[in-house]
Amino acid sequence: GAGVSQSPSNKVTEKGKDVELRCDPISGHTALYWYRQSLGQGLEFLIYFQGNSAPDKSGLPSDRFSAERTGESVSTLTIQRTQQEDSAVYLCASSMNTGELFFGEGSRLTVL
Amino acid sequence: GDSVTQMEGPVTLSEEAFLTINCTYTATGYPSLFWYVQYPGEGLQLLLKATKADDKGSNKGFEATYRKETTSFHLEKGSVQVSDSAVYFCALSENNQGGKLIFGQGTELSVKP
C-alpha cells in the first residue's frame, strides 16, 4: 500500500501475556518510529530506527518493551508480560528524514 | 531535556471564529518546529512546519511563526470551519534532517456550526 500499515488494529490481551505489534513503513523510508498515545496524553516517543545505525531506544519505558526492524522494512514492537498500564494506542511512523513523519492508524492495545 | 507544552483543550469555537492554540518549547539547540493534526478516525498528518527562527509555516489557512525570543510556535487560523475539528499536536525535532520528534499533549478543537 501507499501508507504506513499497522497490525493488528485492535488487540485485547490478558495481563501477563506477551504481544507483538507490526509496522510496515512506506517503501524507501529510511527512518521508522514508534510512539505511544494514552488517553488524555500526548504522543510518547518509544524508539527510533535510522537505516543501519543503532536505534535510539531512549523512550522505551521498561525492559519489557523491545523493538526490531529488518533492514529498512518491517518493524515489530514486542511487549512482554503486559500490564494494565500498557493499554494505549501504539503508533508507527516512517520518514525520509525531512522531519515529516507519516503515521499509521495505530494498534489499540487493551490489557485486561 | 527538550519538551513541548500546549494549551489544554478542549477548545470549542463557532464557525468562522478566530483560532489560536498556544505552543511553547524548551530546547538546548535550534530545533525545527511542527504542527500535526489528527482528524477523527484518521492517523496524524503534518499540517505545517518551520525550520528556523522567524520562519512562518502555513497550510490550509493555518499559520504559525517560529519565535525564538519567546520560544513559541502558536497556531492560528482566521476563520475556522467545522471540518477543522480535530486534535492538534505541536512538536519539535532537534534538527531538520530527521531524528525523533517530541510532541506536546495535543489540543482538541471542536468547531460548531
Coordinates of C-alpha atoms in Angstrom, one line a residue:
Chain A
G1 CA 0.0 0.0 0.0
A2 CA 0.9 3.6 -0.2
G3 CA 0.8 4.4 3.5
V4 CA 2.2 3.1 6.8
S5 CA 0.3 -0.1 7.7
Q6 CA 0.0 -1.4 11.2
S7 CA -1.4 -4.6 12.6
P8 CA -3.4 -5.6 14.4
S9 CA -5.6 -2.6 14.6
N10 CA -7.1 -3.8 17.9
K11 CA -5.6 -6.3 20.4
V12 CA -7.2 -7.3 23.7
T13 CA -4.9 -9.4 25.9
E14 CA -4.7 -10.6 29.4
K15 CA -2.3 -9.2 32.0
G16 CA 1.0 -11.1 31.8
K17 CA 0.7 -12.2 28.2
D18 CA 3.2 -11.1 25.5
V19 CA 2.1 -9.1 22.5
E20 CA 3.7 -8.3 19.2
L21 CA 2.7 -5.2 17.1
R22 CA 3.7 -4.9 13.5
C23 CA 4.5 -1.9 11.3
D24 CA 5.0 -1.8 7.5
P25 CA 6.6 1.5 6.6
I26 CA 6.3 3.4 3.4
S27 CA 8.7 1.8 0.9
G28 CA 12.0 3.7 0.7
H29 CA 11.6 5.5 4.0
T30 CA 14.8 5.1 6.0
A31 CA 13.5 6.2 9.4
L32 CA 10.9 4.4 11.5
Y33 CA 9.4 5.5 14.8
W34 CA 7.2 4.0 17.5
Y35 CA 5.1 6.2 19.7
R36 CA 2.5 5.5 22.4
Q37 CA -0.7 7.5 22.8
S38 CA -2.6 7.1 26.0
L39 CA -6.0 8.6 26.7
G40 CA -5.6 12.2 27.5
Q41 CA -1.9 12.1 27.0
G42 CA 0.3 13.3 24.2
L43 CA 2.5 11.1 22.0
E44 CA 5.2 9.4 24.0
F45 CA 8.3 8.6 22.0
L46 CA 9.4 5.0 22.3
I47 CA 12.1 4.1 19.8
Y48 CA 13.6 5.4 16.5
F49 CA 15.4 3.4 13.8
Q50 CA 17.5 5.1 11.1
G51 CA 19.0 3.0 8.4
N52 CA 21.7 0.7 9.8
S53 CA 22.5 2.9 12.7
A54 CA 21.9 1.7 16.3
P55 CA 18.3 2.5 17.2
D56 CA 17.5 5.3 19.7
K57 CA 15.8 3.3 22.5
S58 CA 15.7 6.2 25.0
G59 CA 11.9 6.2 25.2
L60 CA 11.3 2.6 26.0
P61 CA 9.6 2.7 29.4
S62 CA 10.9 -0.6 30.7
D63 CA 12.9 -3.7 29.7
R64 CA 9.6 -5.4 28.9
F65 CA 9.5 -3.4 25.8
S66 CA 11.7 -4.1 22.7
A67 CA 11.6 -3.5 19.0
E68 CA 13.3 -4.8 15.9
R69 CA 13.5 -3.7 12.4
T70 CA 14.6 -5.8 9.4
G71 CA 16.8 -3.6 7.2
E72 CA 14.6 -0.7 6.1
S73 CA 11.5 -2.7 6.2
V74 CA 9.1 -4.2 8.7
S75 CA 9.3 -3.5 12.4
T76 CA 7.8 -5.3 15.3
L77 CA 7.3 -3.9 18.8
T78 CA 7.1 -6.5 21.5
I79 CA 5.7 -6.1 25.0
Q80 CA 6.4 -8.9 27.4
R81 CA 4.4 -9.7 30.5
T82 CA 1.8 -7.0 29.7
Q83 CA 0.4 -4.8 32.4
Q84 CA -2.8 -2.8 32.5
E85 CA -0.8 0.5 32.2
D86 CA 0.4 -0.7 28.9
S87 CA -3.1 -0.1 27.5
A88 CA -2.7 2.6 24.8
V89 CA -2.7 3.2 21.1
Y90 CA 0.8 2.3 19.6
L91 CA 1.6 4.4 16.6
C92 CA 4.2 3.7 14.0
A93 CA 5.6 6.4 11.6
S94 CA 8.1 6.4 8.8
S95 CA 10.1 9.2 7.3
M96 CA 12.6 10.2 4.7
N97 CA 14.4 12.3 7.3
T98 CA 12.8 15.5 6.2
G99 CA 11.1 15.9 9.6
E100 CA 7.8 15.0 8.1
L101 CA 6.6 11.8 9.7
F102 CA 3.9 9.6 8.0
F103 CA 1.8 7.9 10.6
G104 CA -0.1 4.7 10.5
E105 CA -3.6 4.5 12.1
G106 CA -2.2 2.7 15.2
S107 CA -2.7 -0.5 17.1
R108 CA -5.0 -0.2 20.0
L109 CA -3.9 -2.4 22.9
T110 CA -6.2 -3.3 25.8
V111 CA -4.8 -5.2 28.7
L112 CA -7.4 -6.8 30.9
Chain B
G1 CA 15.6 17.5 28.0
D2 CA 13.7 19.0 25.2
S3 CA 9.9 19.5 25.7
V4 CA 6.8 21.0 24.2
T5 CA 3.9 22.5 26.1
Q6 CA 0.5 23.2 24.5
M7 CA -2.6 24.9 25.9
E8 CA -5.1 22.5 27.3
G9 CA -8.3 21.6 25.5
P10 CA -10.9 21.1 24.5
V11 CA -11.3 24.3 22.6
T12 CA -14.8 24.9 21.4
L13 CA -15.4 27.6 18.8
S14 CA -18.2 28.7 16.5
E15 CA -17.7 28.5 12.7
E16 CA -15.7 31.5 11.3
A17 CA -14.2 32.3 14.7
F18 CA -10.5 33.1 15.1
L19 CA -8.3 30.3 16.4
T20 CA -5.2 30.4 18.5
I21 CA -3.6 27.3 20.0
N22 CA -0.6 28.2 22.1
C23 CA 2.6 26.1 22.0
T24 CA 5.9 26.8 23.7
Y25 CA 9.0 24.7 23.7
T26 CA 12.2 24.1 25.6
A27 CA 15.3 23.0 23.6
T28 CA 19.0 23.2 24.0
G29 CA 19.8 23.8 20.4
Y30 CA 17.9 25.1 17.3
P31 CA 15.0 22.8 16.8
S32 CA 12.6 22.5 13.9
L33 CA 9.0 23.0 14.8
F34 CA 5.9 21.3 13.6
W35 CA 2.1 21.2 13.9
Y36 CA 0.5 17.8 13.3
V37 CA -3.3 17.2 13.1
Q38 CA -5.3 14.2 13.8
Y39 CA -8.8 14.2 12.3
P40 CA -11.4 11.9 13.8
G41 CA -10.7 8.3 12.9
E42 CA -7.5 9.1 10.9
G43 CA -3.8 9.0 11.6
L44 CA -1.7 12.0 12.4
Q45 CA -0.5 14.1 9.4
L46 CA 1.8 17.1 9.1
L47 CA 0.0 20.4 8.9
L48 CA 2.9 22.8 8.7
K49 CA 6.5 23.3 9.8
A50 CA 9.2 25.9 10.3
T51 CA 12.9 25.1 10.5
K52 CA 14.5 28.4 11.7
A53 CA 13.7 31.5 13.7
D54 CA 11.2 33.9 12.2
D55 CA 10.1 31.3 9.6
K56 CA 6.3 31.1 9.1
G57 CA 4.7 27.8 8.2
S58 CA 1.3 27.8 6.6
N59 CA -1.1 25.4 5.1
K60 CA -4.9 25.2 4.7
G61 CA -5.4 28.7 6.1
F62 CA -3.4 27.8 9.3
E63 CA -0.2 29.7 10.2
A64 CA 2.5 29.5 12.8
T65 CA 5.6 31.6 13.3
Y66 CA 8.8 30.3 14.9
R67 CA 9.6 32.8 17.7
K68 CA 13.0 32.1 19.2
E69 CA 12.8 35.0 21.6
T70 CA 9.6 33.7 23.2
T71 CA 10.3 30.0 22.4
S72 CA 6.8 29.8 20.9
F73 CA 5.1 28.4 17.8
H74 CA 1.4 29.3 18.2
L75 CA -1.0 28.0 15.7
E76 CA -3.6 30.5 14.2
K77 CA -6.4 30.5 11.7
G78 CA -8.5 33.5 10.9
S79 CA -11.8 31.7 10.3
V80 CA -12.3 28.1 11.4
Q81 CA -14.7 25.6 9.7
V82 CA -16.5 22.6 11.1
S83 CA -14.1 20.4 9.1
D84 CA -11.2 21.8 11.2
S85 CA -12.4 19.8 14.2
A86 CA -9.5 17.6 15.2
V87 CA -6.7 17.2 17.7
Y88 CA -3.7 19.4 17.0
F89 CA -0.2 18.5 18.2
C90 CA 2.8 20.8 18.4
A91 CA 6.2 19.1 18.0
L92 CA 9.9 19.7 17.8
S93 CA 12.9 17.9 16.4
E94 CA 16.5 18.7 17.2
N95 CA 17.3 19.3 13.5
N96 CA 15.6 19.3 10.1
Q97 CA 17.2 16.1 9.0
G98 CA 15.2 13.6 11.0
G99 CA 15.7 12.3 14.5
K100 CA 12.9 11.8 17.0
L101 CA 10.1 14.2 17.3
I102 CA 9.0 15.3 20.7
F103 CA 5.2 16.1 20.8
G104 CA 3.0 18.2 23.1
Q105 CA 0.0 16.6 24.7
G106 CA -2.4 17.7 22.0
T107 CA -5.2 20.2 21.9
E108 CA -8.7 19.1 20.9
L109 CA -10.6 21.6 18.7
S110 CA -14.3 21.4 18.2
V111 CA -16.0 23.8 15.8
K112 CA -19.7 24.2 16.0
P113 CA -21.9 25.3 13.0

